[in-house]
């Protein structure tokens, strides 16, 4: 039996980070960060995320849901999840992970 590869830490997928950076650019008014997915844009985009007003956060939320085909519940729409590109990426990755079977269902 081959070993199971480790699951990367949430918020580290470069493809997701790159797509999210593009969405932040779409709603941010002064986002000049590079979006190569390397993580270098975090320091440049984090202040942009922190400075978004409530309307911009709603626009970003809608764009994220459309881009990734996910629905974020109200309990996920908290400042901590939008404070940095890493936090936002972790939130998206959590919603994209396949969910295992529910114990006791379908037996």
CSV table of N, CA and C in Angstrom, one decimal:
chain,number,residue,atom,x,y,z
A,1,UNK,N,0.8,-1.2,0.0
A,1,UNK,CA,0.0,0.0,0.0
A,1,UNK,C,0.9,1.2,0.0
A,2,UNK,N,0.6,2.2,-0.9
A,2,UNK,CA,1.5,3.4,-1.0
A,2,UNK,C,1.0,4.4,0.1
A,3,UNK,N,2.0,5.2,0.5
A,3,UNK,CA,1.7,6.2,1.6
A,3,UNK,C,0.8,7.3,1.0
A,4,UNK,N,-0.1,7.8,1.8
A,4,UNK,CA,-1.0,8.9,1.5
A,4,UNK,C,-0.2,10.2,1.5
A,5,UNK,N,-0.2,11.0,0.4
A,5,UNK,CA,0.5,12.2,0.5
A,5,UNK,C,-0.1,13.2,1.5
A,6,UNK,N,0.7,14.0,2.2
A,6,UNK,CA,0.2,14.9,3.1
A,6,UNK,C,-0.8,15.9,2.5
A,7,UNK,N,-1.8,16.3,3.2
A,7,UNK,CA,-2.7,17.3,2.8
A,7,UNK,C,-2.0,18.7,3.0
A,8,UNK,N,-1.9,19.5,1.9
A,8,UNK,CA,-1.3,20.8,2.2
A,8,UNK,C,-2.1,21.7,3.1
A,9,UNK,N,-1.4,22.6,3.8
A,9,UNK,CA,-2.1,23.5,4.7
A,9,UNK,C,-3.1,24.3,3.9
A,10,UNK,N,-4.3,24.6,4.6
A,10,UNK,CA,-5.3,25.4,3.9
A,10,UNK,C,-4.7,26.8,3.6
A,11,UNK,N,-5.1,27.3,2.5
A,11,UNK,CA,-4.6,28.7,2.1
A,11,UNK,C,-3.3,28.7,1.3
A,12,UNK,N,-2.9,27.5,0.9
A,12,UNK,CA,-1.6,27.5,0.2
A,12,UNK,C,-1.6,27.1,-1.2
A,13,UNK,N,-2.8,26.8,-1.8
A,13,UNK,CA,-2.9,26.4,-3.2
A,13,UNK,C,-2.6,27.6,-4.1
A,14,UNK,N,-1.6,27.5,-4.9
A,14,UNK,CA,-1.2,28.7,-5.7
A,14,UNK,C,-2.3,29.1,-6.7
A,15,UNK,N,-2.9,28.1,-7.3
A,15,UNK,CA,-4.0,28.4,-8.2
A,15,UNK,C,-5.2,29.1,-7.6
A,16,UNK,N,-5.6,28.7,-6.5
A,16,UNK,CA,-6.6,29.4,-5.8
A,16,UNK,C,-6.2,30.8,-5.3
A,17,UNK,N,-5.0,30.9,-4.8
A,17,UNK,CA,-4.5,32.2,-4.4
A,17,UNK,C,-4.4,33.2,-5.6
A,18,UNK,N,-4.0,32.7,-6.8
A,18,UNK,CA,-3.9,33.5,-8.0
A,18,UNK,C,-5.3,34.0,-8.4
A,19,UNK,N,-6.3,33.1,-8.4
A,19,UNK,CA,-7.6,33.5,-8.7
A,19,UNK,C,-8.2,34.5,-7.7
A,20,UNK,N,-8.0,34.3,-6.5
A,20,UNK,CA,-8.4,35.2,-5.4
A,20,UNK,C,-7.8,36.6,-5.6
A,21,UNK,N,-6.5,36.6,-5.9
A,21,UNK,CA,-5.8,37.9,-6.0
A,21,UNK,C,-6.4,38.6,-7.2
A,22,UNK,N,-6.8,38.0,-8.2
A,22,UNK,CA,-7.4,38.7,-9.4
A,22,UNK,C,-8.8,39.2,-8.9
A,23,UNK,N,-9.5,38.5,-8.1
A,23,UNK,CA,-10.8,39.0,-7.6
A,23,UNK,C,-10.6,40.2,-6.7
A,24,UNK,N,-9.6,40.2,-5.8
A,24,UNK,CA,-9.3,41.3,-5.0
A,24,UNK,C,-9.0,42.5,-5.8
A,25,UNK,N,-8.2,42.3,-6.9
A,25,UNK,CA,-7.9,43.4,-7.8
A,25,UNK,C,-9.2,44.0,-8.4
A,26,UNK,N,-10.1,43.1,-8.7
A,26,UNK,CA,-11.4,43.6,-9.3
A,26,UNK,C,-12.2,44.5,-8.4
A,27,UNK,N,-12.1,44.3,-7.1
A,27,UNK,CA,-12.9,45.1,-6.2
A,27,UNK,C,-12.1,46.2,-5.5
A,28,UNK,N,-10.7,46.0,-5.4
A,28,UNK,CA,-9.9,46.9,-4.8
A,28,UNK,C,-9.6,48.1,-5.7
A,29,UNK,N,-9.4,49.3,-5.1
A,29,UNK,CA,-9.2,50.5,-5.9
A,29,UNK,C,-7.8,50.8,-6.2
A,30,UNK,N,-6.9,50.2,-5.4
A,30,UNK,CA,-5.5,50.4,-5.5
A,30,UNK,C,-4.6,49.2,-5.4
A,31,UNK,N,-5.1,48.1,-5.9
A,31,UNK,CA,-4.4,46.8,-5.8
A,31,UNK,C,-3.4,46.7,-7.0
A,32,UNK,N,-2.1,46.9,-6.7
A,32,UNK,CA,-1.1,46.8,-7.7
A,32,UNK,C,-0.2,45.6,-7.5
A,33,UNK,N,-0.7,44.6,-6.8
A,33,UNK,CA,0.2,43.4,-6.5
A,33,UNK,C,0.3,42.5,-7.7
A,34,UNK,N,1.4,41.8,-7.7
A,34,UNK,CA,1.7,40.7,-8.6
A,34,UNK,C,0.8,39.5,-8.3
A,35,UNK,N,0.3,38.8,-9.3
A,35,UNK,CA,-0.6,37.7,-9.0
A,35,UNK,C,0.0,36.4,-9.6
A,36,UNK,N,1.2,36.1,-9.3
A,36,UNK,CA,1.9,34.9,-9.8
A,36,UNK,C,1.6,33.7,-9.0
A,37,UNK,N,0.9,33.8,-7.9
A,37,UNK,CA,0.6,32.7,-7.0
A,37,UNK,C,1.7,32.3,-6.1
A,38,UNK,N,2.8,33.1,-6.1
A,38,UNK,CA,4.0,32.7,-5.3
A,38,UNK,C,3.8,33.1,-3.8
A,39,UNK,N,2.8,33.9,-3.5
A,39,UNK,CA,2.6,34.3,-2.1
A,39,UNK,C,3.2,35.7,-1.9
A,40,UNK,N,4.0,36.2,-2.8
A,40,UNK,CA,4.6,37.5,-2.6
A,40,UNK,C,3.5,38.6,-2.6
A,41,UNK,N,2.4,38.4,-3.2
A,41,UNK,CA,1.4,39.4,-3.3
A,41,UNK,C,0.6,39.6,-2.0
A,42,UNK,N,0.8,38.6,-1.0
A,42,UNK,CA,0.1,38.7,0.3
A,42,UNK,C,0.3,40.1,0.9
A,43,UNK,N,1.6,40.4,1.1
A,43,UNK,CA,1.9,41.7,1.8
A,43,UNK,C,1.3,42.9,1.1
A,44,UNK,N,1.1,42.8,-0.2
A,44,UNK,CA,0.6,44.0,-1.0
A,44,UNK,C,-0.9,43.9,-0.9
A,45,UNK,N,-1.5,42.8,-1.0
A,45,UNK,CA,-3.0,42.7,-1.0
A,45,UNK,C,-3.7,42.7,0.3
A,46,UNK,N,-3.0,42.3,1.4
A,46,UNK,CA,-3.6,42.3,2.7
A,46,UNK,C,-4.1,43.7,3.1
A,47,UNK,N,-3.3,44.8,2.9
A,47,UNK,CA,-3.9,46.1,3.2
A,47,UNK,C,-5.1,46.4,2.4
A,48,UNK,N,-5.1,46.0,1.2
A,48,UNK,CA,-6.3,46.2,0.3
A,48,UNK,C,-7.5,45.5,0.9
A,49,UNK,N,-7.3,44.2,1.3
A,49,UNK,CA,-8.5,43.5,1.9
A,49,UNK,C,-8.9,44.2,3.1
A,50,UNK,N,-8.0,44.6,4.0
A,50,UNK,CA,-8.3,45.2,5.2
A,50,UNK,C,-9.0,46.6,5.0
A,51,UNK,N,-8.8,47.2,3.9
A,51,UNK,CA,-9.4,48.5,3.7
A,51,UNK,C,-10.7,48.5,2.9
A,52,UNK,N,-11.2,47.3,2.6
A,52,UNK,CA,-12.4,47.2,1.8
A,52,UNK,C,-13.6,47.7,2.7
A,53,UNK,N,-14.5,48.5,2.1
A,53,UNK,CA,-15.7,48.8,2.8
A,53,UNK,C,-16.7,47.7,2.7
A,54,UNK,N,-17.8,47.8,3.3
A,54,UNK,CA,-18.8,46.8,3.4
A,54,UNK,C,-19.3,46.4,2.0
A,55,UNK,N,-19.5,47.4,1.1
A,55,UNK,CA,-20.0,47.1,-0.2
A,55,UNK,C,-19.0,46.3,-1.0
A,56,UNK,N,-17.7,46.7,-0.9
A,56,UNK,CA,-16.7,46.0,-1.6
A,56,UNK,C,-16.5,44.6,-1.1
A,57,UNK,N,-16.7,44.3,0.2
A,57,UNK,CA,-16.7,43.0,0.8
A,57,UNK,C,-17.8,42.1,0.2
A,58,UNK,N,-19.0,42.7,0.0
A,58,UNK,CA,-20.1,42.0,-0.6
A,58,UNK,C,-19.8,41.7,-2.0
A,59,UNK,N,-19.3,42.7,-2.7
A,59,UNK,CA,-18.9,42.4,-4.1
A,59,UNK,C,-17.9,41.3,-4.2
A,60,UNK,N,-16.9,41.3,-3.3
A,60,UNK,CA,-15.8,40.2,-3.3
A,60,UNK,C,-16.5,38.9,-3.0
A,61,UNK,N,-17.4,38.9,-2.0
A,61,UNK,CA,-18.0,37.7,-1.6
A,61,UNK,C,-18.8,37.0,-2.8
A,62,UNK,N,-19.5,37.9,-3.5
A,62,UNK,CA,-20.3,37.4,-4.7
A,62,UNK,C,-19.3,36.8,-5.8
A,63,UNK,N,-18.3,37.6,-6.0
A,63,UNK,CA,-17.3,37.1,-7.0
A,63,UNK,C,-16.6,35.8,-6.6
A,64,UNK,N,-16.3,35.7,-5.4
A,64,UNK,CA,-15.7,34.4,-4.9
A,64,UNK,C,-16.7,33.3,-5.0
A,65,UNK,N,-17.9,33.5,-4.6
A,65,UNK,CA,-18.9,32.4,-4.8
A,65,UNK,C,-19.1,32.0,-6.2
A,66,UNK,N,-19.1,33.0,-7.1
A,66,UNK,CA,-19.3,32.7,-8.6
A,66,UNK,C,-18.1,32.0,-9.1
A,67,UNK,N,-16.9,32.5,-8.8
A,67,UNK,CA,-15.7,32.0,-9.4
A,67,UNK,C,-15.4,30.5,-9.0
A,68,UNK,N,-15.8,30.2,-7.7
A,68,UNK,CA,-15.5,28.8,-7.2
A,68,UNK,C,-16.7,27.9,-7.1
A,69,UNK,N,-17.9,28.5,-7.4
A,69,UNK,CA,-19.1,27.6,-7.4
A,69,UNK,C,-19.4,27.2,-5.9
A,70,UNK,N,-19.2,28.0,-5.0
A,70,UNK,CA,-19.4,27.7,-3.6
A,70,UNK,C,-20.4,28.7,-3.0
A,71,UNK,N,-21.0,28.3,-1.9
A,71,UNK,CA,-21.9,29.2,-1.2
A,71,UNK,C,-21.4,29.4,0.2
A,72,UNK,N,-21.1,30.6,0.6
A,72,UNK,CA,-20.6,30.9,1.9
A,72,UNK,C,-21.7,31.3,2.8
A,73,UNK,N,-21.9,30.6,3.9
A,73,UNK,CA,-22.9,30.9,4.9
A,73,UNK,C,-22.5,32.1,5.7
A,74,UNK,N,-23.5,32.7,6.3
A,74,UNK,CA,-23.3,33.9,7.1
A,74,UNK,C,-22.3,33.7,8.2
A,75,UNK,N,-22.1,32.5,8.8
A,75,UNK,CA,-21.2,32.3,9.8
A,75,UNK,C,-19.7,32.4,9.3
A,76,UNK,N,-19.5,32.3,8.0
A,76,UNK,CA,-18.2,32.4,7.4
A,76,UNK,C,-17.8,33.9,7.0
A,77,UNK,N,-18.8,34.7,7.0
A,77,UNK,CA,-18.6,36.1,6.6
A,77,UNK,C,-18.3,37.0,7.8
A,78,UNK,N,-17.0,36.8,8.2
A,78,UNK,CA,-16.5,37.5,9.4
A,78,UNK,C,-15.1,38.1,9.0
A,79,UNK,N,-14.8,39.2,9.7
A,79,UNK,CA,-13.6,39.9,9.4
A,79,UNK,C,-12.3,39.0,9.3
A,80,UNK,N,-12.2,38.0,10.2
A,80,UNK,CA,-11.0,37.1,10.2
A,80,UNK,C,-10.8,36.4,8.8
A,81,UNK,N,-11.9,36.1,8.2
A,81,UNK,CA,-11.8,35.3,6.9
A,81,UNK,C,-11.5,36.2,5.7
A,82,UNK,N,-11.5,37.6,5.9
A,82,UNK,CA,-11.2,38.5,4.9
A,82,UNK,C,-10.0,39.4,5.2
A,83,UNK,N,-9.3,39.1,6.3
A,83,UNK,CA,-8.2,39.9,6.7
A,83,UNK,C,-6.9,39.8,5.9
A,84,UNK,N,-6.8,38.6,5.2
A,84,UNK,CA,-5.6,38.4,4.3
A,84,UNK,C,-5.9,37.5,3.2
A,85,UNK,N,-5.1,37.4,2.2
A,85,UNK,CA,-5.3,36.5,1.1
A,85,UNK,C,-5.2,35.1,1.6
A,86,UNK,N,-4.3,34.8,2.6
A,86,UNK,CA,-4.1,33.5,3.1
A,86,UNK,C,-5.4,33.0,3.8
A,87,UNK,N,-6.0,33.9,4.6
A,87,UNK,CA,-7.3,33.6,5.3
A,87,UNK,C,-8.4,33.3,4.3
A,88,UNK,N,-8.5,34.2,3.3
A,88,UNK,CA,-9.6,34.0,2.3
A,88,UNK,C,-9.3,32.7,1.5
A,89,UNK,N,-8.1,32.4,1.2
A,89,UNK,CA,-7.8,31.2,0.4
A,89,UNK,C,-8.1,30.0,1.3
A,90,UNK,N,-7.8,30.0,2.5
A,90,UNK,CA,-8.1,28.9,3.4
A,90,UNK,C,-9.6,28.7,3.5
A,91,UNK,N,-10.4,29.7,3.5
A,91,UNK,CA,-11.8,29.6,3.6
A,91,UNK,C,-12.4,28.9,2.3
A,92,UNK,N,-11.9,29.4,1.1
A,92,UNK,CA,-12.3,28.8,-0.1
A,92,UNK,C,-11.9,27.3,-0.2
A,93,UNK,N,-10.6,27.0,0.1
A,93,UNK,CA,-10.1,25.7,0.1
A,93,UNK,C,-11.0,24.7,1.0
A,94,UNK,N,-11.4,25.2,2.1
A,94,UNK,CA,-12.2,24.4,3.0
A,94,UNK,C,-13.5,24.1,2.4
A,95,UNK,N,-14.1,25.0,1.6
A,95,UNK,CA,-15.4,24.7,0.9
A,95,UNK,C,-15.2,23.9,-0.3
A,96,UNK,N,-14.0,23.8,-0.9
A,96,UNK,CA,-13.8,23.0,-2.1
A,96,UNK,C,-13.4,21.6,-1.8
A,97,UNK,N,-12.9,21.3,-0.5
A,97,UNK,CA,-12.5,19.9,-0.2
A,97,UNK,C,-13.7,19.0,-0.2
A,98,UNK,N,-13.4,17.8,-0.8
A,98,UNK,CA,-14.5,16.8,-0.8
A,98,UNK,C,-14.9,16.4,0.6
A,99,UNK,N,-16.1,16.3,0.8
A,99,UNK,CA,-16.6,15.8,2.1
A,99,UNK,C,-16.8,14.3,2.1
A,100,UNK,N,-16.3,13.7,3.1
A,100,UNK,CA,-16.5,12.2,3.2
A,100,UNK,C,-17.9,11.9,3.6
A,101,UNK,N,-18.2,10.5,3.6
A,101,UNK,CA,-19.5,10.1,3.9
A,101,UNK,C,-19.9,10.5,5.3
A,102,UNK,N,-21.2,10.7,5.5
A,102,UNK,CA,-21.7,11.1,6.8
A,102,UNK,C,-21.8,9.7,7.6
A,103,UNK,N,-21.2,9.6,8.8
A,103,UNK,CA,-21.4,8.4,9.6
A,103,UNK,C,-22.8,8.0,9.8
A,104,UNK,N,-23.1,6.7,9.6
A,104,UNK,CA,-24.4,6.2,9.9
A,104,UNK,C,-25.5,6.5,8.8
A,105,UNK,N,-25.1,7.2,7.7
A,105,UNK,CA,-26.0,7.4,6.6
A,105,UNK,C,-25.7,6.5,5.4
A,106,UNK,N,-26.6,5.9,4.9
A,106,UNK,CA,-26.5,5.1,3.7
A,106,UNK,C,-25.9,3.7,4.0
A,107,UNK,N,-26.0,3.3,5.2
A,107,UNK,CA,-25.5,1.9,5.6
A,107,UNK,C,-26.6,0.9,5.4
